[in-house]
PDB file of C-alpha atoms in Angstrom:
ATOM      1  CA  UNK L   1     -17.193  -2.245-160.683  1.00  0.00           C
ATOM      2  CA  UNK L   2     -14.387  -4.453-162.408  1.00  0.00           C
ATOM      3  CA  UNK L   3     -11.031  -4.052-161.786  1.00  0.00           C
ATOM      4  CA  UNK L   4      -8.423  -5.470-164.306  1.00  0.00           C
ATOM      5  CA  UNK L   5      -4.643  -5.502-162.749  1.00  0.00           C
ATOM      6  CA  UNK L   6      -2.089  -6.295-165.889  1.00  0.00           C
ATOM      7  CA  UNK L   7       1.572  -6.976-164.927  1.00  0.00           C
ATOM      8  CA  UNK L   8       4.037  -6.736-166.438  1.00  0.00           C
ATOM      9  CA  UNK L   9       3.751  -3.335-167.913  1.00  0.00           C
ATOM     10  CA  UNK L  10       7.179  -3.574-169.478  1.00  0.00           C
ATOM     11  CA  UNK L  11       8.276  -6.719-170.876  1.00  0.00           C
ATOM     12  CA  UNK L  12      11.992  -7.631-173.232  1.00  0.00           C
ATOM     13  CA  UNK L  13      12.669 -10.590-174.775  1.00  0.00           C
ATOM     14  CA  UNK L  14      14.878 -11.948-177.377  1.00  0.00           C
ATOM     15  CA  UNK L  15      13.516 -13.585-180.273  1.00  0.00           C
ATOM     16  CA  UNK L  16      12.647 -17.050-180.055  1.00  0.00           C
ATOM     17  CA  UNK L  17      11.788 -16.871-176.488  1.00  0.00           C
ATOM     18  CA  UNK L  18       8.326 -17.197-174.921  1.00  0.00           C
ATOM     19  CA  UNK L  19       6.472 -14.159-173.686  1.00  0.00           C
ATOM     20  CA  UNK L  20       3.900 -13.998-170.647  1.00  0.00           C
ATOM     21  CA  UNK L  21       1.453 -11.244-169.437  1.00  0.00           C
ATOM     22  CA  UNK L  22      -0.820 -11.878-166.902  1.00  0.00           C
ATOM     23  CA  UNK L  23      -3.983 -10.295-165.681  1.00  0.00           C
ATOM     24  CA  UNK L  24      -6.261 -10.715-162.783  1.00  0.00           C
ATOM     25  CA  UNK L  25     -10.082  -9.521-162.233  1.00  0.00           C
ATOM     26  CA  UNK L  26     -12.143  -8.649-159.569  1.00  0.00           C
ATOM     27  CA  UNK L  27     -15.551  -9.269-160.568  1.00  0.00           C
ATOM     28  CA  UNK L  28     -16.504 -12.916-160.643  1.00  0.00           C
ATOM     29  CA  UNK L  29     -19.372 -12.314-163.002  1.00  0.00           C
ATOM     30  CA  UNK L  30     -17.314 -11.909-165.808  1.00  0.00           C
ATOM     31  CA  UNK L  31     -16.985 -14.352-168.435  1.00  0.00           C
ATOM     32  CA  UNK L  32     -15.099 -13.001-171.372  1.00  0.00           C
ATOM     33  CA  UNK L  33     -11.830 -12.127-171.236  1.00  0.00           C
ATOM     34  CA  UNK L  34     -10.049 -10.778-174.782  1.00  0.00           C
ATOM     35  CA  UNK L  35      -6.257  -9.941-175.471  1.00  0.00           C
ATOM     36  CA  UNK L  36      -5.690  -6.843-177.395  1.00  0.00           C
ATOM     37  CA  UNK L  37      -2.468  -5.829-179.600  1.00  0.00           C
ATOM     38  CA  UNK L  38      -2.247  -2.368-180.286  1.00  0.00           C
ATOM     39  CA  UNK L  39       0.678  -1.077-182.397  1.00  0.00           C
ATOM     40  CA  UNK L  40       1.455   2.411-182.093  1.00  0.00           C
ATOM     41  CA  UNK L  41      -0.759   4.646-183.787  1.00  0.00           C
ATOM     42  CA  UNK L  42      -2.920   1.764-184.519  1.00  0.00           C
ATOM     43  CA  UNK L  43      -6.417   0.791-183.128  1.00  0.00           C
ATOM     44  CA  UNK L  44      -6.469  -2.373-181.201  1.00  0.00           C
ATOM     45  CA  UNK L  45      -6.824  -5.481-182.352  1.00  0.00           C
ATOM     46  CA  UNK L  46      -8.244  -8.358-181.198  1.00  0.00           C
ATOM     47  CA  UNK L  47      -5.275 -11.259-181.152  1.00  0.00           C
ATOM     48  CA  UNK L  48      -7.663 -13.844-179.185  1.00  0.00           C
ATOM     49  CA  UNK L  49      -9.989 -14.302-176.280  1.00  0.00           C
ATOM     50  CA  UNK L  50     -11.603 -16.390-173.979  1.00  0.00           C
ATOM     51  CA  UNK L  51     -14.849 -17.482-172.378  1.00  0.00           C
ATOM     52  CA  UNK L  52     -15.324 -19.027-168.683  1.00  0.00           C
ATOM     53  CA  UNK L  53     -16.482 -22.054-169.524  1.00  0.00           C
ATOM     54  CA  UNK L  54     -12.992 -22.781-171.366  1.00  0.00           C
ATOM     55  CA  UNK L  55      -9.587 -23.105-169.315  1.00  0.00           C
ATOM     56  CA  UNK L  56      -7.329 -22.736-172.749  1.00  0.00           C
ATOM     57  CA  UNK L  57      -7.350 -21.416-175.903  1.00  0.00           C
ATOM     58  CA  UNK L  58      -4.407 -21.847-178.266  1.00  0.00           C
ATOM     59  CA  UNK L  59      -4.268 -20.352-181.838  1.00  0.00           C
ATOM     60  CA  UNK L  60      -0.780 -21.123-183.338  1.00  0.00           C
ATOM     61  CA  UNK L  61       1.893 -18.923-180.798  1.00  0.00           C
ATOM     62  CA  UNK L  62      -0.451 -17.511-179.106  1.00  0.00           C
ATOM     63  CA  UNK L  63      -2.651 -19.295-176.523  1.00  0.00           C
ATOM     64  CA  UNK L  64      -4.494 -17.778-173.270  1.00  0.00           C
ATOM     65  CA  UNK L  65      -5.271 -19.414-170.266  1.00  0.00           C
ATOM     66  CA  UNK L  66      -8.143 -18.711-167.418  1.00  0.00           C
ATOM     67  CA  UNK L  67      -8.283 -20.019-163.758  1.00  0.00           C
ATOM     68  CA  UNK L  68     -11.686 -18.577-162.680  1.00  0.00           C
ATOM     69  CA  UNK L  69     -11.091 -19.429-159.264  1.00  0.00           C
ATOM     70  CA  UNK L  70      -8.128 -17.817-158.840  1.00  0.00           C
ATOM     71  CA  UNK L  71      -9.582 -14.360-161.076  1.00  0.00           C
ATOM     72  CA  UNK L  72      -6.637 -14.638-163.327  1.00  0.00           C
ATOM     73  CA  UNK L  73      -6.065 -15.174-167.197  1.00  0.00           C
ATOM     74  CA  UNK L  74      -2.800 -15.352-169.333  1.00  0.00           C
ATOM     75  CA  UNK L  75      -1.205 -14.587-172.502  1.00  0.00           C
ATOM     76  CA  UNK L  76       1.403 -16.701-173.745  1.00  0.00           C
ATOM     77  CA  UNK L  77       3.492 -15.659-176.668  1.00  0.00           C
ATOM     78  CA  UNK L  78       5.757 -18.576-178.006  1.00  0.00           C
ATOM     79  CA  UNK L  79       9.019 -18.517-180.116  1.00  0.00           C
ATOM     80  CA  UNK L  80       8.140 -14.249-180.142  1.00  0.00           C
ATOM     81  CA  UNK L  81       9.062 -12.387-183.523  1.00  0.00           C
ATOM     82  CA  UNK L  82      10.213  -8.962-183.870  1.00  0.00           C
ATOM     83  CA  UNK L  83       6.829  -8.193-185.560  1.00  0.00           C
ATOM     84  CA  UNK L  84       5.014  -9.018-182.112  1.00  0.00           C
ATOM     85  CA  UNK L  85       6.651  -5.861-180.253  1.00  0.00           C
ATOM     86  CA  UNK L  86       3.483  -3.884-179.488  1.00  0.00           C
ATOM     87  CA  UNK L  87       1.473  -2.954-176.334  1.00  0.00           C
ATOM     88  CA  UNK L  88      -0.722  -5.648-175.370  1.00  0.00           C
ATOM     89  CA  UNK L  89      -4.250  -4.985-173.165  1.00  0.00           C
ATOM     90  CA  UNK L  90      -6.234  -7.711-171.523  1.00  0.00           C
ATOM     91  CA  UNK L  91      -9.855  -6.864-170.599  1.00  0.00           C
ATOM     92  CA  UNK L  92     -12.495  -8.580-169.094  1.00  0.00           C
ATOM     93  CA  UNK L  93     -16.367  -8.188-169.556  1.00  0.00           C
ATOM     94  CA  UNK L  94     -19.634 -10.028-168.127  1.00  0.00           C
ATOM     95  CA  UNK L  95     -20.523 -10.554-171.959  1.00  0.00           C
ATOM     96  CA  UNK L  96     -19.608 -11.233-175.424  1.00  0.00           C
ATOM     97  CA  UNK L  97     -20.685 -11.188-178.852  1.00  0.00           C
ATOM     98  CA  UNK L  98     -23.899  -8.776-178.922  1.00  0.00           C
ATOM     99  CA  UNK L  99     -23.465  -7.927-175.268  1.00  0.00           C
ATOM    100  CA  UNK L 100     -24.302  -4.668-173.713  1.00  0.00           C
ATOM    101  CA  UNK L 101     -21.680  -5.141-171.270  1.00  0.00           C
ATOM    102  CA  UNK L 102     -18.496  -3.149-171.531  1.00  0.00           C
ATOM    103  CA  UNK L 103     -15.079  -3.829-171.167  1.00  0.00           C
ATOM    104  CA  UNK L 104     -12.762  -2.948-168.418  1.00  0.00           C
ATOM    105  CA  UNK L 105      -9.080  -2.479-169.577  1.00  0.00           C
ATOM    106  CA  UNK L 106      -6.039  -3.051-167.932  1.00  0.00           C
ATOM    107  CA  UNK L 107      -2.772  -0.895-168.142  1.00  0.00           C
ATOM    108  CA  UNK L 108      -1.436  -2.265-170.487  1.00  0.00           C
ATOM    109  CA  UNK L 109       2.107  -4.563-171.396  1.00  0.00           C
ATOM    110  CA  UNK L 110       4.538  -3.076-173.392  1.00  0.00           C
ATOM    111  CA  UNK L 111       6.664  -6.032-175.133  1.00  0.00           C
ATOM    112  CA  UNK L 112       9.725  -5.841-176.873  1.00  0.00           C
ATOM    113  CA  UNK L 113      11.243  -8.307-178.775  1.00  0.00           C
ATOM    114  CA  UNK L 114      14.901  -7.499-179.787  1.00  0.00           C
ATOM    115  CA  UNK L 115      16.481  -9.816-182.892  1.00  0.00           C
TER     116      UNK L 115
ATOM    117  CA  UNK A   1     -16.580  -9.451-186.346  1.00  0.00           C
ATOM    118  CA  UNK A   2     -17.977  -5.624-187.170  1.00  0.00           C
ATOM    119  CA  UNK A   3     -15.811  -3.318-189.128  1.00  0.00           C
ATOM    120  CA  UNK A   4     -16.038   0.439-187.958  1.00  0.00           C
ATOM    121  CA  UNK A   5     -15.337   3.126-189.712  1.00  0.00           C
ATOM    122  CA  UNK A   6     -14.367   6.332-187.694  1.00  0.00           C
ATOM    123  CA  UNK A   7     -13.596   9.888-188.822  1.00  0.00           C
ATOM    124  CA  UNK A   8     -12.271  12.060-188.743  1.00  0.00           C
ATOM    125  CA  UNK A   9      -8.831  10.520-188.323  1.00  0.00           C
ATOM    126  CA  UNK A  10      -7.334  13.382-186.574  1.00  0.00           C
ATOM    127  CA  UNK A  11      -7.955  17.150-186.344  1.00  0.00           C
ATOM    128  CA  UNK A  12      -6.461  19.933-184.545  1.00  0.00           C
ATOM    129  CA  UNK A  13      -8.770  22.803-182.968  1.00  0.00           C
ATOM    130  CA  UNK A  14      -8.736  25.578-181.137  1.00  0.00           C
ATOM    131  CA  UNK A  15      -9.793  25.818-177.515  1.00  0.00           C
ATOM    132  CA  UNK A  16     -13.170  26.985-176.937  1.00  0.00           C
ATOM    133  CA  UNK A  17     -14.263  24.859-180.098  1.00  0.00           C
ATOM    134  CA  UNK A  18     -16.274  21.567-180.348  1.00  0.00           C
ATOM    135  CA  UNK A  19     -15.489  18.647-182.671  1.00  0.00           C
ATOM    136  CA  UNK A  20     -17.621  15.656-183.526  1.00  0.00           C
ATOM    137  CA  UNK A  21     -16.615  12.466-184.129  1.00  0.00           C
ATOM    138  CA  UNK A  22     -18.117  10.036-186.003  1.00  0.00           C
ATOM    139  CA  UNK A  23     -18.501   5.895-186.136  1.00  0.00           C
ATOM    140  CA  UNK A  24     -19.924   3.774-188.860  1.00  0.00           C
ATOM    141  CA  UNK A  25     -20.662  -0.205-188.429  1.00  0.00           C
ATOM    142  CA  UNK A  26     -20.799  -2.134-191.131  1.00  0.00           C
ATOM    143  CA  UNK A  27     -23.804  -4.404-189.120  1.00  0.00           C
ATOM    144  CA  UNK A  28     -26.487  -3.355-186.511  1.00  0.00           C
ATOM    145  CA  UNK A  29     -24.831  -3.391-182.843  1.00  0.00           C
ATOM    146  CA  UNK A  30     -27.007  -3.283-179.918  1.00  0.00           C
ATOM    147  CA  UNK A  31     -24.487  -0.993-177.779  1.00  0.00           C
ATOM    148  CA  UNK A  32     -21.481   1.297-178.923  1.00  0.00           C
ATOM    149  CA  UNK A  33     -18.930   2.602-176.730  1.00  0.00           C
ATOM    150  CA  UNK A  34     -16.429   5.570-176.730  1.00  0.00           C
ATOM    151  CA  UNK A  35     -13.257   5.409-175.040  1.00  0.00           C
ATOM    152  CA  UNK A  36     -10.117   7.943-174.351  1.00  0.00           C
ATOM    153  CA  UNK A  37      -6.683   6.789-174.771  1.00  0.00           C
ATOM    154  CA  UNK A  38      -4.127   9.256-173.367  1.00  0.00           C
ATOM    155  CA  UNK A  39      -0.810   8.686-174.969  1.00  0.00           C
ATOM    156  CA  UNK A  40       0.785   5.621-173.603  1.00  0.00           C
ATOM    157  CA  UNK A  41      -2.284   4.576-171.267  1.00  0.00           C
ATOM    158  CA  UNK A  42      -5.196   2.435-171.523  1.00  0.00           C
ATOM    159  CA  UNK A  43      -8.329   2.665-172.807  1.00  0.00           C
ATOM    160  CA  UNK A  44     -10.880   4.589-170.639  1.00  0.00           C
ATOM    161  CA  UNK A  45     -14.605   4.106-170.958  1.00  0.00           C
ATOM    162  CA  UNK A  46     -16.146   7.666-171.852  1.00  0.00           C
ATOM    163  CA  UNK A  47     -19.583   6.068-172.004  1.00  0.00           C
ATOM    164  CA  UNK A  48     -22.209   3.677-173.412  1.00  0.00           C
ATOM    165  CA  UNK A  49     -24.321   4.436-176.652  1.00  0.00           C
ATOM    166  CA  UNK A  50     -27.642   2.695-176.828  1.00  0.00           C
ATOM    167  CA  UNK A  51     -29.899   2.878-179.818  1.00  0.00           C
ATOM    168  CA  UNK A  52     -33.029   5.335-178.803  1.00  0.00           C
ATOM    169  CA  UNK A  53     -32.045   5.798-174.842  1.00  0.00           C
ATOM    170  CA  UNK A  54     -29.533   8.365-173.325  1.00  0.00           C
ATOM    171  CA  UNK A  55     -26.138   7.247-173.416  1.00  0.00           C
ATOM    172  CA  UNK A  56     -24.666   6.243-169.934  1.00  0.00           C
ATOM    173  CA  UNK A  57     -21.211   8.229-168.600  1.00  0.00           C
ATOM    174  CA  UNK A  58     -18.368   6.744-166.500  1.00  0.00           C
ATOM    175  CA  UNK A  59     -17.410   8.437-163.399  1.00  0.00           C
ATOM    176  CA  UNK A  60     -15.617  11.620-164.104  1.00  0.00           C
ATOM    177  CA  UNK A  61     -17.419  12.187-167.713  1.00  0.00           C
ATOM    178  CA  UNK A  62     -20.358  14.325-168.166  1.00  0.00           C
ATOM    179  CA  UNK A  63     -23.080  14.677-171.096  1.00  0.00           C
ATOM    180  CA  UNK A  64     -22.756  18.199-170.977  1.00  0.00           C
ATOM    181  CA  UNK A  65     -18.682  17.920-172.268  1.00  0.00           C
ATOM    182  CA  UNK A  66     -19.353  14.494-174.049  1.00  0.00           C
ATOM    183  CA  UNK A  67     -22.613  14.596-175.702  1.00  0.00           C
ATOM    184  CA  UNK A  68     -23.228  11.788-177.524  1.00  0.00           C
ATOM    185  CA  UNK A  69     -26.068  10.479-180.397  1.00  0.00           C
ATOM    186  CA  UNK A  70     -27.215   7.484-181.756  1.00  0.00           C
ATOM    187  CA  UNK A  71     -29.744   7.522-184.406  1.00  0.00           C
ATOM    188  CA  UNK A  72     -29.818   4.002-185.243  1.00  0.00           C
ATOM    189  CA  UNK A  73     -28.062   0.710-185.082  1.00  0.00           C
ATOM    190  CA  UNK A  74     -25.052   1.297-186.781  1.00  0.00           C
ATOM    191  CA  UNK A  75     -24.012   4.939-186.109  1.00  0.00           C
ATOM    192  CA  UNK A  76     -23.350   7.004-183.209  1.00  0.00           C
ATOM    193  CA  UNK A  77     -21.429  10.489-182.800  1.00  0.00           C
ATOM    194  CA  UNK A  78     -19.360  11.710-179.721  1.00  0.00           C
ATOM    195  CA  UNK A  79     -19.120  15.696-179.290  1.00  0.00           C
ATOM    196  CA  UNK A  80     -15.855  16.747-177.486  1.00  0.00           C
ATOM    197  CA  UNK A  81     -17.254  20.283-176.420  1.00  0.00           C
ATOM    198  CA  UNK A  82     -15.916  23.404-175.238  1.00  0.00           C
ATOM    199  CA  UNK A  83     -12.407  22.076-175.867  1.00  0.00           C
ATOM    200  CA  UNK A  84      -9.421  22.550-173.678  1.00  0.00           C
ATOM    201  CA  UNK A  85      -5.791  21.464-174.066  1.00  0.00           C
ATOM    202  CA  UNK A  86      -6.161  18.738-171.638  1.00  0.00           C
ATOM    203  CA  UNK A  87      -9.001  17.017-173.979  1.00  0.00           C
ATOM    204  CA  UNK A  88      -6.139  16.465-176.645  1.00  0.00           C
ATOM    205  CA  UNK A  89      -5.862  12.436-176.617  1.00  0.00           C
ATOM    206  CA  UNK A  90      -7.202   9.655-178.958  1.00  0.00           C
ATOM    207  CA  UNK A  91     -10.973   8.844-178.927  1.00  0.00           C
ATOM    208  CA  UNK A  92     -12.276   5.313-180.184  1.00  0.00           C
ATOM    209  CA  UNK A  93     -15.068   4.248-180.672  1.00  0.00           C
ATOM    210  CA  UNK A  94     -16.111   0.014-180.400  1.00  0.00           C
ATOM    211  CA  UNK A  95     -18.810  -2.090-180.972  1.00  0.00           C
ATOM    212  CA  UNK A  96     -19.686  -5.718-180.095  1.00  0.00           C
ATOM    213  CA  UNK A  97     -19.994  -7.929-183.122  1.00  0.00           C
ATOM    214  CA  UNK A  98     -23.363  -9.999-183.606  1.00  0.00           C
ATOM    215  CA  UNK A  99     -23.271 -14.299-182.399  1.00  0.00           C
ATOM    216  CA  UNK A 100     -20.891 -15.809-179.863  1.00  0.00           C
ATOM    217  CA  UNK A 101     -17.550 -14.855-182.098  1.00  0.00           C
ATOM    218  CA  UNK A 102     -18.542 -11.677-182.257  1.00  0.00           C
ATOM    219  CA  UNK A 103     -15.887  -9.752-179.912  1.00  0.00           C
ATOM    220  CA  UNK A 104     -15.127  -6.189-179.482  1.00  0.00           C
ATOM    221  CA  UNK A 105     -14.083  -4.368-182.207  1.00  0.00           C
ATOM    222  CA  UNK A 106     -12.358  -1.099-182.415  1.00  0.00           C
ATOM    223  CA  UNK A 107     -12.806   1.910-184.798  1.00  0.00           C
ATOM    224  CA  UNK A 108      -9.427   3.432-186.327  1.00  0.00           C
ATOM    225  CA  UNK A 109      -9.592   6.415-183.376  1.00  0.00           C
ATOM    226  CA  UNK A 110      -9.438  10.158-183.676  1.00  0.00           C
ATOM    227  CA  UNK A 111      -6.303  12.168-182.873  1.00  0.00           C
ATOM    228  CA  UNK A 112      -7.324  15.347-181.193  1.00  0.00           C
ATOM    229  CA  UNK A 113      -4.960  18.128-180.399  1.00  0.00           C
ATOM    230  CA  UNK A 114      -6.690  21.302-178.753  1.00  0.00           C
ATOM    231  CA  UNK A 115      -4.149  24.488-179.192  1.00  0.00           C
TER     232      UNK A 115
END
């Protein structure tokens, strides 16, 4: 089955600086690969995700990148706010949208942002 | 994307007991899934819910502890049974939303404590 390995799993910044989490996958089937922000005692949410057949997605600070080849995706958190301390979770799955397929987690980043 | 509703939000029961939680979609999902979140881990996949089939279990879960339903498109139950202080943890349920943008969504969770 799918293996997701998330590093780092602790991650401080100040604010203003860039944060990045990366991921890797073992299953080459999958093709969707979503970025979770879950704040505590919160359900996670879905900050943004991406699909194989794109190599970057950007949606104002946040933006996610994919090599395929390389099993590995990205999260890249620019000028980082206080408000964006939270544990983050990528995932990958072989589908999207309607799927059947489920998503494997990985550990999990928790980021801190100190003003 | 779907919006679930999950309850109850949290409940504290005595071992021995059973508790069922419940998960409401606001659209007809083909699959739902129900996952245990230990406090300060990741998400792990309890099983798969498909409408009018038995559900399918991960490795190390078992109907008989985990019994889950699914009447229809939108709803589906998850049975913690025979409780035991090491079943105290957050259960979630998710659902893939309908077209390409759909995504994985995330119900509010239910904290369990077993005493």
């Amino acid at each position: 089955g799918e293996n997701v390995e998330q590093h780092p799993s602790t991650l401080s910044v100040q604010e203003g600086d860039s944060a990045v989490i990366k991921c890797t996958y073992s299953d080459s089937a999958s093709n969707y690969f979503p970025w979770y922000k879950q704040e505590l005692g919160k359900r996670p949410q879905l900050i943004i995700d991406i699909r194989s057949n794109v190599g970057e997605k950007k949606d104002q600070r946040i933006a996610v990148t994919l090599n395929k080849t390389a099993k590995h995706f990205s999260l890249h958190i620019t000028e980082t706010q206080p408000e964006d301390s939270a544990v983050y979770f990528c995932a990958a799955s072989r589908g999207s949208g309607g799927s059947n397929y489920k998503l494997t987690f990985g550990k999990g980043t928790l980021l801190t942002v100190n003003p | 994307s779907a919006v679930i509703s999950q309850k109850p939000s949290r409940d504290i029961c005595q071992r021995g007991t059973s508790l069922t939680i419940q998960c409401q979609v606001d659209s007809q999902v083909t699959m739902m899934f129900w996952y245990r979140q230990q406090p300060g881990q990741s998400l792990t996949l309890i099983a798969t819910a498909n409408q009018g089939s038995e559900a399918t279990y991960e490795s190390g879960f078992v109907i008989d502890k985990f019994p889950i339903s699914r009447p229809n498109l939108t709803f589906s139950t998850l049975t913690v049974s025979n409780m035991s202080p090491e079943d105290s943890s957050i259960y979630l349920c998710s659902a893939s939303g309908t077209g390409d943008l759909g995504g994985y969504t995330f119900g509010s969770g239910t904290r369990l404590t077993v005493v």
